Amino acid sequence: MACRRSLLLLLLATVLSVSAYLPETGTLAGDDVVVLNRSQREFDYFALSLQWPGTYCRGTRHCCSKNACCRGSDTPTQFTIHGLWPDYNDGSWPSCCYRSDFNEKEISTLMDGMDKYWPSLSCGSPSSCHGGKGSFWGHEKHGTCSSPVIRDEYSYFITTLNLYLKHNVTDVLYQAGYVASNSEKYPLGGIVTAIQNAFHITPEVVCKRDAIDEIRICFYKDFKPRDCVGSKDMTSKKSCPKYVSLPEYTPLDGEAMVLKMPTDE
């Protein structure tokens, strides 16, 4: 009897010692993970946020090697990835769920795709959850709030790239006749309808004045498309006007931007 009791105590001690090295939600095991916010509930859906470089890059005043707006003829000419964001149905979102240092080596095999489809469009260094400045991709917190659906850095970035390539918004708009132009204005309803017909969901469209800044495609946790929460406010004063533009961007070297589809290569 004493022998059995000793064995049970030993097993209990082993379980407790192992659990001390695991984060409380079981997402990323390791000493470099720290829970930052225990009060945030699990997210409801994903929003894939895509930005139009023709709108964003018009504000470029300074160039650096990491700023894709300064690549001249190689400046992005299709929607690029802003991020894959876990969101709540009430319009809010979780943030800074874990502190885990970004390790670029973990995504070294993805760098070609990251540079092309998920480039930085500025020279600044974004702030990090734990203070100070971080890398552009590290700013995405590499999926720290995406648990339990996405559990590590590599999975976060490869999942985002795959969703982007599968839901090619630039190609959808191109096929519907919506191309980059500094003179044309397009009906917002027509752009939304083109995306609805392609993916059977309603996107969220964000503008800067009359220019499309971002388009967001939303997904359930199993990555099936769904309507975005913000799509219900598409015609509100906080969103876009009835007619919008997809502006061209003239890079600092003077070469005009020409719409090029990712499928052209």
mmCIF file of N, CA and C in Angstrom, residues 102-117 137 152-155 157-158 161-162:
data_model
loop_
_atom_site.group_PDB
_atom_site.id
_atom_site.type_symbol
_atom_site.label_atom_id
_atom_site.label_comp_id
_atom_site.label_asym_id
_atom_site.label_seq_id
_atom_site.Cartn_x
_atom_site.Cartn_y
_atom_site.Cartn_z
ATOM 1 N N PHE A 102 9.848 37.271 -32.045
ATOM 2 C CA PHE A 102 9.763 36.926 -33.461
ATOM 3 C C PHE A 102 11.106 36.377 -33.940
ATOM 4 N N ASN A 103 11.055 35.239 -34.629
ATOM 5 C CA ASN A 103 12.263 34.599 -35.139
ATOM 6 C C ASN A 103 12.136 34.437 -36.647
ATOM 7 N N GLU A 104 12.812 35.305 -37.403
ATOM 8 C CA GLU A 104 12.692 35.287 -38.859
ATOM 9 C C GLU A 104 13.168 33.973 -39.465
ATOM 10 N N LYS A 105 14.053 33.275 -38.785
ATOM 11 C CA LYS A 105 14.542 31.994 -39.294
ATOM 12 C C LYS A 105 13.407 30.979 -39.431
ATOM 13 N N GLU A 106 12.374 31.136 -38.605
ATOM 14 C CA GLU A 106 11.251 30.199 -38.648
ATOM 15 C C GLU A 106 10.499 30.279 -39.976
ATOM 16 N N ILE A 107 10.590 31.413 -40.664
ATOM 17 C CA ILE A 107 9.853 31.588 -41.925
ATOM 18 C C ILE A 107 10.815 31.829 -43.088
ATOM 19 N N SER A 108 12.041 31.374 -42.961
ATOM 20 C CA SER A 108 13.055 31.624 -43.995
ATOM 21 C C SER A 108 12.632 31.064 -45.346
ATOM 22 N N THR A 109 11.906 29.948 -45.373
ATOM 23 C CA THR A 109 11.480 29.349 -46.636
ATOM 24 C C THR A 109 10.323 30.115 -47.281
ATOM 25 N N LEU A 110 9.750 31.068 -46.549
ATOM 26 C CA LEU A 110 8.611 31.833 -47.066
ATOM 27 C C LEU A 110 9.000 33.231 -47.529
ATOM 28 N N MET A 111 10.280 33.583 -47.425
ATOM 29 C CA MET A 111 10.676 34.972 -47.599
ATOM 30 C C MET A 111 10.369 35.532 -48.980
ATOM 31 N N ASP A 112 10.504 34.732 -50.034
ATOM 32 C CA ASP A 112 10.192 35.226 -51.375
ATOM 33 C C ASP A 112 8.733 35.667 -51.457
ATOM 34 N N GLY A 113 7.844 34.835 -50.949
ATOM 35 C CA GLY A 113 6.425 35.181 -50.950
ATOM 36 C C GLY A 113 6.112 36.338 -50.030
ATOM 37 N N MET A 114 6.786 36.402 -48.891
ATOM 38 C CA MET A 114 6.567 37.497 -47.955
ATOM 39 C C MET A 114 6.972 38.830 -48.571
ATOM 40 N N ASP A 115 8.128 38.877 -49.215
ATOM 41 C CA ASP A 115 8.602 40.120 -49.830
ATOM 42 C C ASP A 115 7.684 40.583 -50.955
ATOM 43 N N LYS A 116 7.081 39.646 -51.659
ATOM 44 C CA LYS A 116 6.240 39.998 -52.803
ATOM 45 C C LYS A 116 4.815 40.337 -52.399
ATOM 46 N N TYR A 117 4.219 39.533 -51.524
ATOM 47 C CA TYR A 117 2.810 39.679 -51.214
ATOM 48 C C TYR A 117 2.535 40.334 -49.859
ATOM 49 N N TRP A 137 7.225 42.319 -39.772
ATOM 50 C CA TRP A 137 6.450 41.088 -39.637
ATOM 51 C C TRP A 137 6.291 40.689 -38.175
ATOM 52 N N ASP A 152 1.576 28.375 -34.102
ATOM 53 C CA ASP A 152 2.987 28.743 -34.137
ATOM 54 C C ASP A 152 3.229 29.761 -35.237
ATOM 55 N N GLU A 153 4.410 30.339 -35.213
ATOM 56 C CA GLU A 153 4.781 31.421 -36.121
ATOM 57 C C GLU A 153 4.702 31.007 -37.586
ATOM 58 N N TYR A 154 5.305 29.890 -37.943
ATOM 59 C CA TYR A 154 5.309 29.439 -39.332
ATOM 60 C C TYR A 154 3.891 29.211 -39.831
ATOM 61 N N SER A 155 3.066 28.553 -39.033
ATOM 62 C CA SER A 155 1.691 28.256 -39.443
ATOM 63 C C SER A 155 0.900 29.538 -39.686
ATOM 64 N N PHE A 157 2.025 32.512 -40.769
ATOM 65 C CA PHE A 157 2.402 33.168 -42.007
ATOM 66 C C PHE A 157 2.042 32.331 -43.247
ATOM 67 N N ILE A 158 2.230 31.025 -43.203
ATOM 68 C CA ILE A 158 1.898 30.196 -44.363
ATOM 69 C C ILE A 158 0.389 30.155 -44.573
ATOM 70 N N LEU A 161 -0.576 33.547 -46.242
ATOM 71 C CA LEU A 161 -0.188 33.572 -47.648
ATOM 72 C C LEU A 161 -1.123 32.710 -48.499
ATOM 73 N N ASN A 162 -1.486 31.534 -48.004
ATOM 74 C CA ASN A 162 -2.365 30.644 -48.763
ATOM 75 C C ASN A 162 -3.758 31.250 -48.937
#
